[in-house]
Amino acid sequence: MNIVTAVLLLFLPEEHAFYVLCSIVELLVPEFYGKQMIGLIVDQRIFDELLTDKFPEVPKHFEETGLPLTTVTGAWFLCLFVGHVPLEVAFRILDCFFYEGSNILLSFGISLMEMNLASVLQCDGVEVYDILKSYNWEFPFFERAFSAAMPTASKLDEMRASNTFSAIKELEERGKKSRLREFTKTTHFSRPELDKVFQRYTTVTPNDHLNYEEFEQVFKGDVPWWNQDPLEVFKLLDVQRMGVVYFSEYISALSVILKGSPQEQLTFCFALYDGDNDNNISMAEYEMARNLMYTFALKRREVVASVFQNSDASKTNRLTLDEFKVAMETPILTLQDEPLLPFASLLNMAPPSSPREEGQ
């Protein structure tokens, strides 16, 4: 936006330039300059469709050179062509933009590509930037832009509506993948496990936080053996006391409950019943915490027995050396039949370190 602002300041006082800039951002091209730039992404998709209809060889050539077309067109639309055409041409484009609206940017993009069509198809890679910044004064750039057979305004609105929905879904999916990738570093879960947890989570709510009713439903699905009040877990994770638990807090706690080392689970139990955060628990709280740790231990014993029985191929209630090796490498199953910890970790031979310990 700085280059557009600089052009406005060439002709307008600062206050007037500010209000014109606000009109650009809020009215003429809304969502172009937002956090996710949905408007820009949508218009790039529409431009790609229009260009494919008129000059299908151009998108194909960009694909073959390995240079995404959006890296070129994104800069055009984001800067309203300022800095990508000679300055006097940019002034005229801005005049047309203020008078005609944002649809005219698509026409100018098609005209600019047509003007350099032969050179673009001969170039290879990033040199296309220099070619598209050149200007052929013999080419009727503005005449072509205004006379080009473009879709009607209503048709472009329909294209924007359909592309907006798909763009939002794509961004959400991309954001989800990025977040889950980070959680593989800060929790004990593998990526497939995180995908399963997240899938169950999103069946309850599309938001990134849970109220208590939603939390109870998700938590009971992920930890069906939990025999204590989940409200205490909710209170522990609701660190901001806003009546909601965010997914990041939930997945961190779930990691400790299902895959944490005994030390991590011990710390979790103490925090769970230290309701007033004074680093002290009462006799009654100690009893509840001890019962929870006993539940964790029972889950470990169930897993040990199950792995032993499955590894005892000869059914003699004894393991040979080979069977013992198999048993030690067998993953356990406690989260919807997904492999979690290796058996050796449960014997505390190689307990998983917490993210906090790894960073020290």
XYZ file of C-alpha atoms in Angstrom:
360
model
C 0.000 0.000 0.000
C 2.934 2.386 0.490
C 3.463 2.846 -3.250
C -0.233 3.638 -3.797
C -0.144 6.057 -0.872
C 2.911 7.767 -2.346
C 1.052 8.365 -5.629
C -1.958 9.801 -3.791
C 0.301 12.179 -1.866
C 1.638 13.543 -5.152
C -1.767 15.086 -5.846
C -3.635 15.319 -2.538
C -3.101 16.811 0.924
C -2.362 14.220 3.590
C -5.876 14.190 5.048
C -7.538 13.808 1.645
C -5.047 11.108 0.672
C -5.893 9.256 3.875
C -9.629 9.236 3.160
C -9.086 8.175 -0.446
C -6.898 5.348 0.832
C -9.674 4.320 3.236
C -12.127 4.258 0.323
C -9.794 1.997 -1.641
C -9.337 -0.456 1.206
C -12.898 -0.476 2.561
C -15.052 0.125 -0.527
C -13.320 -0.397 -3.869
C -11.261 -3.502 -3.131
C -12.465 -4.842 0.219
C -10.534 -7.838 1.529
C -7.543 -7.078 -0.726
C -5.459 -5.926 2.208
C -6.940 -7.975 5.050
C -5.014 -10.539 7.033
C -5.873 -13.390 4.680
C -6.235 -11.262 1.504
C -9.333 -13.184 0.437
C -10.353 -10.512 -2.080
C -6.965 -10.601 -3.765
C -6.932 -14.390 -3.952
C -10.440 -14.443 -5.432
C -9.669 -11.835 -8.100
C -6.490 -13.699 -9.050
C -8.552 -16.844 -9.572
C -11.055 -14.958 -11.719
C -8.228 -13.415 -13.744
C -6.747 -16.879 -14.283
C -10.124 -18.106 -15.596
C -10.486 -15.124 -17.948
C -6.913 -15.431 -19.191
C -7.365 -19.163 -19.807
C -10.448 -18.426 -21.915
C -8.711 -15.761 -24.024
C -5.094 -16.941 -24.135
C -4.921 -20.519 -22.807
C -1.297 -20.806 -23.901
C -0.225 -18.222 -21.301
C -1.214 -20.095 -18.098
C 0.162 -23.265 -19.655
C 3.496 -21.536 -20.348
C 3.719 -20.219 -16.776
C 3.059 -23.710 -15.465
C 5.788 -25.185 -17.656
C 8.343 -22.576 -16.510
C 7.546 -23.311 -12.849
C 6.606 -19.686 -12.119
C 3.105 -19.382 -10.633
C 1.010 -16.843 -12.490
C -0.241 -15.499 -9.167
C 3.232 -14.233 -8.236
C 2.947 -11.788 -11.143
C -0.728 -10.880 -11.046
C -0.804 -10.579 -7.255
C 1.610 -7.646 -7.385
C -0.437 -5.994 -10.169
C -3.695 -6.016 -8.260
C -2.212 -5.360 -4.832
C -0.429 -2.204 -6.074
C -3.204 -1.267 -8.544
C -0.526 -1.590 -11.272
C 1.510 1.257 -9.739
C 5.185 0.354 -10.133
C 4.423 -2.228 -12.804
C 3.678 0.137 -15.681
C 5.123 3.556 -16.507
C 3.943 6.199 -14.047
C 1.807 8.135 -16.514
C 0.022 4.900 -17.437
C -0.465 4.107 -13.742
C -2.126 7.511 -13.258
C -4.637 6.766 -15.999
C -5.285 3.295 -14.582
C -6.028 4.848 -11.183
C -8.426 7.341 -12.786
C -10.270 4.485 -14.474
C -10.207 2.443 -11.264
C -11.842 5.232 -9.264
C -14.470 5.758 -11.947
C -15.197 2.172 -13.053
C -14.453 0.165 -9.908
C -12.310 -2.894 -9.317
C -13.591 -4.892 -12.319
C -11.547 -2.690 -14.644
C -8.348 -4.078 -13.063
C -9.139 -7.447 -14.642
C -9.478 -5.803 -18.059
C -6.171 -3.987 -17.650
C -4.483 -7.252 -16.655
C -5.762 -9.009 -19.775
C -4.720 -6.066 -21.959
C -1.243 -5.931 -20.396
C -0.745 -9.634 -20.951
C -1.986 -9.346 -24.545
C 0.372 -6.447 -25.203
C 3.373 -8.601 -24.257
C 1.970 -11.925 -25.413
C 4.710 -12.895 -27.877
C 7.526 -11.949 -25.480
C 5.912 -13.708 -22.534
C 5.590 -16.964 -24.464
C 9.288 -16.818 -25.385
C 10.639 -16.041 -21.917
C 11.736 -18.594 -19.377
C 11.244 -17.940 -15.676
C 11.575 -14.720 -13.719
C 12.552 -12.552 -16.723
C 8.822 -12.280 -17.319
C 8.789 -9.540 -14.663
C 10.974 -7.261 -16.814
C 8.991 -8.071 -19.963
C 5.649 -7.221 -18.377
C 7.012 -3.930 -17.044
C 7.913 -2.826 -20.563
C 5.356 -0.759 -22.441
C 4.686 -0.793 -26.159
C 3.391 2.690 -26.990
C 2.090 1.463 -30.330
C -0.231 -1.003 -28.628
C -3.732 0.381 -27.958
C -3.584 -0.620 -24.300
C -6.547 1.369 -22.973
C -8.680 0.812 -26.059
C -8.244 -2.939 -25.739
C -8.948 -2.831 -22.010
C -12.272 -1.046 -22.517
C -13.326 -2.933 -25.633
C -12.394 -6.415 -24.421
C -15.278 -8.865 -24.228
C -15.443 -9.201 -20.453
C -18.168 -10.806 -18.321
C -20.877 -8.487 -17.049
C -20.653 -6.993 -13.570
C -23.322 -9.398 -12.309
C -21.467 -12.357 -13.800
C -18.219 -11.236 -12.130
C -20.090 -10.955 -8.825
C -21.257 -14.555 -9.239
C -17.706 -15.669 -9.993
C -16.470 -13.844 -6.910
C -19.102 -15.478 -4.718
C -18.265 -19.012 -5.862
C -14.501 -18.448 -5.701
C -14.728 -16.803 -2.272
C -16.258 -19.917 -0.737
C -13.590 -22.231 -2.176
C -10.786 -19.797 -1.252
C -11.942 -19.621 2.365
C -12.143 -23.412 2.607
C -8.665 -23.716 1.119
C -7.219 -21.178 3.568
C -8.892 -22.946 6.474
C -7.431 -26.262 5.379
C -3.997 -24.692 4.935
C -4.219 -23.076 8.366
C -5.289 -26.362 9.928
C -2.326 -28.188 8.407
C 0.056 -25.519 9.646
C -1.357 -25.636 13.187
C -1.346 -29.417 13.365
C 2.220 -29.478 12.096
C 3.209 -27.249 15.018
C 1.389 -29.489 17.506
C 3.516 -32.453 16.431
C 6.432 -30.491 17.906
C 4.748 -29.438 21.172
C 2.759 -32.592 22.032
C 3.367 -36.336 22.046
C 0.912 -36.932 19.213
C 1.875 -37.991 15.720
C 0.318 -36.256 12.731
C -2.224 -39.056 12.031
C -3.298 -38.960 15.680
C -3.709 -35.190 15.565
C -5.791 -35.498 12.409
C -8.138 -37.906 14.159
C -8.481 -35.749 17.260
C -9.076 -32.652 15.151
C -11.663 -34.455 13.036
C -13.661 -35.425 16.124
C -13.224 -31.923 17.521
C -14.643 -30.252 14.395
C -17.702 -32.509 14.419
C -18.682 -30.777 17.658
C -17.734 -27.181 16.814
C -16.167 -25.266 13.908
C -14.651 -22.766 16.348
C -11.181 -22.836 17.857
C -12.652 -22.963 21.359
C -15.132 -25.049 23.337
C -17.732 -24.100 25.929
C -18.259 -26.618 28.726
C -21.021 -28.598 27.010
C -18.894 -28.955 23.872
C -15.791 -29.721 25.923
C -17.576 -32.476 27.843
C -18.736 -34.111 24.606
C -15.299 -33.980 22.969
C -13.415 -35.003 26.098
C -15.602 -38.037 26.800
C -15.101 -39.149 23.204
C -11.325 -38.877 23.443
C -10.984 -40.247 27.012
C -13.902 -42.662 27.479
C -12.310 -44.244 30.555
C -12.159 -40.958 32.515
C -13.965 -41.668 35.799
C -13.875 -38.211 37.370
C -15.699 -34.954 36.787
C -14.485 -33.398 33.493
C -15.520 -30.006 34.848
C -12.295 -29.904 36.882
C -10.266 -30.413 33.707
C -12.270 -27.671 31.987
C -11.585 -25.244 34.844
C -7.875 -26.058 34.752
C -7.637 -25.388 31.017
C -9.813 -22.260 31.104
C -6.784 -20.190 32.085
C -8.380 -16.864 31.130
C -11.572 -17.624 33.071
C -13.742 -16.838 30.050
C -15.776 -20.033 30.098
C -14.031 -21.489 27.056
C -11.103 -23.823 26.365
C -9.058 -23.281 23.217
C -7.979 -26.151 20.997
C -4.295 -25.532 21.730
C -4.933 -25.914 25.476
C -7.125 -28.951 24.959
C -4.685 -30.833 22.750
C -1.806 -30.132 25.156
C -3.764 -31.572 28.100
C -4.953 -34.534 26.043
C -1.352 -35.265 25.115
C -0.410 -35.545 28.782
C -3.473 -37.602 29.710
C -3.106 -40.143 26.905
C 0.606 -40.108 26.147
C 2.369 -38.288 28.930
C 5.170 -39.737 31.007
C 4.379 -40.639 34.635
C 6.113 -37.436 35.706
C 3.947 -35.324 33.398
C 0.777 -37.043 34.552
C 1.774 -36.568 38.186
C 2.213 -32.822 37.624
C -1.104 -32.697 35.759
C -2.928 -34.434 38.630
C -1.524 -32.001 41.182
C -2.490 -28.960 39.074
C -5.942 -30.422 38.469
C -6.776 -30.484 42.174
C -4.823 -27.422 43.248
C -7.875 -25.329 42.465
C -6.713 -22.159 44.216
C -3.207 -22.333 42.689
C -1.479 -22.059 46.048
C 0.751 -25.101 45.396
C -1.006 -27.026 48.146
C -3.740 -29.659 48.092
C -5.991 -30.887 50.866
C -6.473 -34.452 52.080
C -9.647 -34.811 49.994
C -7.893 -33.397 46.912
C -4.953 -35.710 47.487
C -7.308 -38.682 47.556
C -8.882 -37.688 44.223
C -5.473 -37.062 42.653
C -4.232 -40.422 43.898
C -7.287 -42.149 42.442
C -6.610 -40.527 39.085
C -2.970 -41.629 39.120
C -4.214 -45.109 39.992
C -6.429 -44.966 36.894
C -3.413 -44.022 34.793
C -1.508 -46.963 36.299
C -4.394 -49.343 35.570
C -4.377 -48.255 31.940
C -0.682 -49.071 31.818
C -1.272 -52.481 33.405
C -4.049 -53.233 30.910
C -1.702 -52.368 28.075
C 1.114 -54.471 29.529
C -1.179 -57.490 29.858
C -2.585 -57.033 26.365
C 0.839 -56.707 24.752
C 2.135 -59.730 26.688
C -0.748 -61.903 25.569
C -0.475 -60.804 21.949
C 3.283 -61.421 21.919
C 2.982 -64.892 23.495
C 2.726 -66.702 20.161
C 3.188 -70.129 21.776
C 0.457 -69.411 24.399
C 2.638 -70.658 27.255
C 2.272 -67.516 29.400
C 6.008 -67.016 28.946
C 7.970 -65.005 26.384
C 10.975 -66.207 24.469
C 13.720 -63.717 23.612
C 12.277 -63.160 20.150
C 8.759 -62.704 21.532
C 10.134 -60.293 24.139
C 11.751 -58.193 21.417
C 8.463 -58.076 19.532
C 6.620 -57.052 22.686
C 9.025 -54.193 23.381
C 8.481 -52.787 19.892
C 4.697 -53.148 19.929
C 2.762 -49.857 19.939
C -0.077 -49.507 22.414
C -3.634 -48.663 21.490
C -5.594 -46.271 23.649
C -6.833 -43.540 21.324
C -9.449 -44.878 18.924
C -7.169 -47.766 17.880
C -4.309 -45.478 16.858
C -0.722 -46.371 17.907
C 0.507 -44.183 20.710
C 3.498 -44.960 22.930
C 5.970 -47.790 22.391
C 5.675 -50.383 25.128
C 9.175 -49.613 26.378
C 8.119 -46.050 27.229
C 5.421 -47.349 29.553
C 8.048 -49.207 31.527
C 9.778 -45.866 31.917
C 12.800 -47.181 30.012
C 12.595 -44.323 27.532
C 9.868 -41.959 28.676
C 8.996 -39.165 26.238
C 10.373 -35.809 27.286
C 7.997 -32.884 27.548
C 8.355 -29.947 25.141
C 9.384 -27.824 28.100
C 12.167 -30.228 29.023
C 13.371 -30.361 25.409
C 13.708 -26.602 25.265
C 15.897 -26.466 28.344
